[in-house]
């Protein structure tokens, strides 16, 4: 079975689903663990929207974007781990750019840069955050400087293509 | 006609719809009344998302989840009561757990607990908030203690099943 | 002892304090009860700010504005009812307008309007929300129409002063 | 080809689409420019939801509501201007009221009022914000007074229909 | 009298004040105009926090940072233009970096860059947003590319100091 | 020098300061790293408030609560790592409860519980989140069950005191 998540070519994925869970009685501490587990199950994106629910409740709506084929597994997990009694979902189509990963050399060491292409043309140049953090820590340099320099190297690479 | 909202068995409801109304010119005081009225019309859920609209407006998007069969009635209400000129909606599927209500006995009196079951297995134990508030007020006990004790009784009940 | 809260003349109150409680492990259901109790203790204002805390927690900061003289009582309440281990506060000065209440007659009945004056000059005309809700319900009229008409009557009254 | 956006009759538009872009690495300054450009491309609505993403990121989800026929053009723009590598969308139906524009005369000059009708009946009376701002500035009057007076004139017009 | 706002040397300003206005009954459209007017009065910063107020109201707290010497003028404005009946404030100290403005040359034209120095050392390199927007529009280039290139030129300038 | 942060007795700390940084041009990815570094510098609390800034910017206000004695060090860090040109602060007083840590035994292993006391009386019973996560992962049990059971053990311990 083909894992759509790892398809690095530009493609349109019509088998995606957005799952939403409204939560108004769950300990906010649990979200960190729940998000981590969801990502390890292979979902594509997770985020929390802070909302206003009935009776002055500062509730949360947990949004999960994943392939339809793992929806059931994700919902099993959500019913077990969150406090919800109902989960809703609706289909979404996702258009993803072609992704390549290049490595650039900086004065502090190597760093990966994600390149996004639209119809073969470079449109995104995104330094890998974790690499930047590592270099910033090792060399005691502000992360903004590491990130900006790495991006500049990405632009240079792009111009040479 | 069967009222899906009161179906207490585990079920998948494909006749749900999410209605969204973007509001950037309504007095925020009105939301309390509007939410109350929406719930009394039989919608399943209502919540407000605070958003950023054009021209630095701190707008709101009102989200309403209801059965398709009352959508028209809900929209009539929204056009009359809010300030919107357009309402959007899209279908959602909702998976709801089996719900049962048990009563537990605490040192301050009785309290209802909602039990949620997935394929016959207990996954949710949710003290009824209004009952907890009543006990907390009557006995001048912190609501967190009432709630936690009631939940503990719910766990005890669950272990005995 | 003079209750500053009921001082309806324009005045500057230098005895106010803002109390803040950061909460990242409390059931969101409790806020309704807590806010209600705080208002009944005589605080001037309460509101919830939804924030991002460490470890991806969708936390809340509860803000309470009250007179310094009830600060201790409010803090006792917060330590008992919320889950916090620390409460912070800082002094604020509040400038309040002169407040008067007038009654206007509408086609649906009477309604109170709060009038705010700055140095004797009318600057605010605020229909009483609860009155508007009552009229809207009794006469099955949209709350926005009731509110707008009542405000218009307030403006008419103001012009005649 | 008919431009549905300018259809001023009450109608139900089944050719709408909601486009969502999750952004966690874009300079917040860019949103103003991006929203402006999106509106000039003919989208119906744009708003930003501030969310919590993985790794304690205060991310944004950009929501765009537009006709299906300009979706591709909008997505081209978003891939170029934002930092996203994937865009998702799902169809929405929109019910729009009949819109007419009337002009009312105030003591400070003329002002447009948008009128919304549901099945021929007036349900919305909305002063044009930009007109109110202009009058407020020219005559050094609080915008709330201009707006409220213009709305009152709109109500008067409505009663005469 | 010295205008502290235009002091471009690094300095600590102990004459600042934070003004806060809680609003739960104002048309969200008004904020754009109010913020614009506040900036033109010389305040240093304005921002809106969306909060949850009593009775399920999606309220706003308007935050204004300004010098103590214009506080009265700002409050006069707020009482007139917003719907509030009370305004609170508390002193703040602000530490501001030394600011210089340099001009860099890009392939699309000139652009200003703000430089921030801490004890004489460059710590901030901030392209002027409005300049970037102008270049992006004139040359039909994504704003992110303009901004990133301008920043790179700023870094180059910094290295040469 | 006494480290106030580790004072586990109930106490009132008048040497606290709230530092606020308004950010409207920083990559949201950086917050995770910045928060982590701030906690390792010994600040007491950090949280992010998502706000609306001028020109439709979805900005952030970073709030840091720390002892006055480390304020300068924290500000040095913020000027270096964030993109701000100005930092503001104001004094706060913090009242902290007495804290003790007990260990409870569950069917899945040991877990720490933080106990908060007000004038010698137990008011808070807070399971250690990281311990709960560890047990939940090791035994493949929902974190809510681990957390609730641990809290129950904490209540039992409290009753025996």
mmCIF file of C-alpha atoms in Angstrom, chain C residues 52, chain D residues 56 58, chain E residues 47, chain F residues 18-23 26 30-32 34-36 38-39 45-51 53 59-65 74 77-78 81-84 87-88:
data_model
loop_
_atom_site.group_PDB
_atom_site.id
_atom_site.type_symbol
_atom_site.label_atom_id
_atom_site.label_comp_id
_atom_site.label_asym_id
_atom_site.label_seq_id
_atom_site.Cartn_x
_atom_site.Cartn_y
_atom_site.Cartn_z
ATOM 1 C CA UNK C 52 -0.178 29.142 25.034
ATOM 2 C CA UNK D 56 4.607 25.466 21.248
ATOM 3 C CA UNK D 58 1.648 30.198 17.951
ATOM 4 C CA UNK E 47 -3.040 45.830 20.436
ATOM 5 C CA UNK F 18 6.351 40.769 34.691
ATOM 6 C CA UNK F 19 8.239 41.313 31.443
ATOM 7 C CA UNK F 20 6.239 41.748 28.237
ATOM 8 C CA UNK F 21 7.499 41.667 24.660
ATOM 9 C CA UNK F 22 5.212 42.535 21.729
ATOM 10 C CA UNK F 23 6.265 40.668 18.609
ATOM 11 C CA UNK F 26 9.111 36.895 14.326
ATOM 12 C CA UNK F 30 11.252 30.243 17.394
ATOM 13 C CA UNK F 31 8.916 30.358 20.414
ATOM 14 C CA UNK F 32 9.514 26.745 21.437
ATOM 15 C CA UNK F 34 12.863 30.668 23.399
ATOM 16 C CA UNK F 35 10.471 29.338 26.037
ATOM 17 C CA UNK F 36 12.744 26.396 26.772
ATOM 18 C CA UNK F 38 13.816 31.069 29.433
ATOM 19 C CA UNK F 39 12.786 28.270 31.773
ATOM 20 C CA UNK F 45 6.479 31.362 34.177
ATOM 21 C CA UNK F 46 6.310 32.055 30.446
ATOM 22 C CA UNK F 47 3.253 32.186 28.222
ATOM 23 C CA UNK F 48 2.226 33.571 24.849
ATOM 24 C CA UNK F 49 -0.860 35.696 24.230
ATOM 25 C CA UNK F 50 -1.987 35.797 20.600
ATOM 26 C CA UNK F 51 -3.158 39.336 19.839
ATOM 27 C CA UNK F 53 -1.720 44.272 16.140
ATOM 28 C CA UNK F 59 1.036 39.239 16.717
ATOM 29 C CA UNK F 60 2.159 37.679 19.966
ATOM 30 C CA UNK F 61 2.845 39.129 23.379
ATOM 31 C CA UNK F 62 5.373 37.035 25.262
ATOM 32 C CA UNK F 63 4.819 37.254 29.034
ATOM 33 C CA UNK F 64 7.590 36.310 31.426
ATOM 34 C CA UNK F 65 7.304 36.263 35.183
ATOM 35 C CA UNK F 74 16.379 37.750 30.879
ATOM 36 C CA UNK F 77 18.474 37.139 26.237
ATOM 37 C CA UNK F 78 15.238 38.556 24.783
ATOM 38 C CA UNK F 81 16.922 36.002 20.562
ATOM 39 C CA UNK F 82 13.661 37.725 19.670
ATOM 40 C CA UNK F 83 13.193 40.495 17.092
ATOM 41 C CA UNK F 84 12.050 43.174 19.531
ATOM 42 C CA UNK F 87 10.876 45.479 26.285
ATOM 43 C CA UNK F 88 8.504 46.614 29.023
#
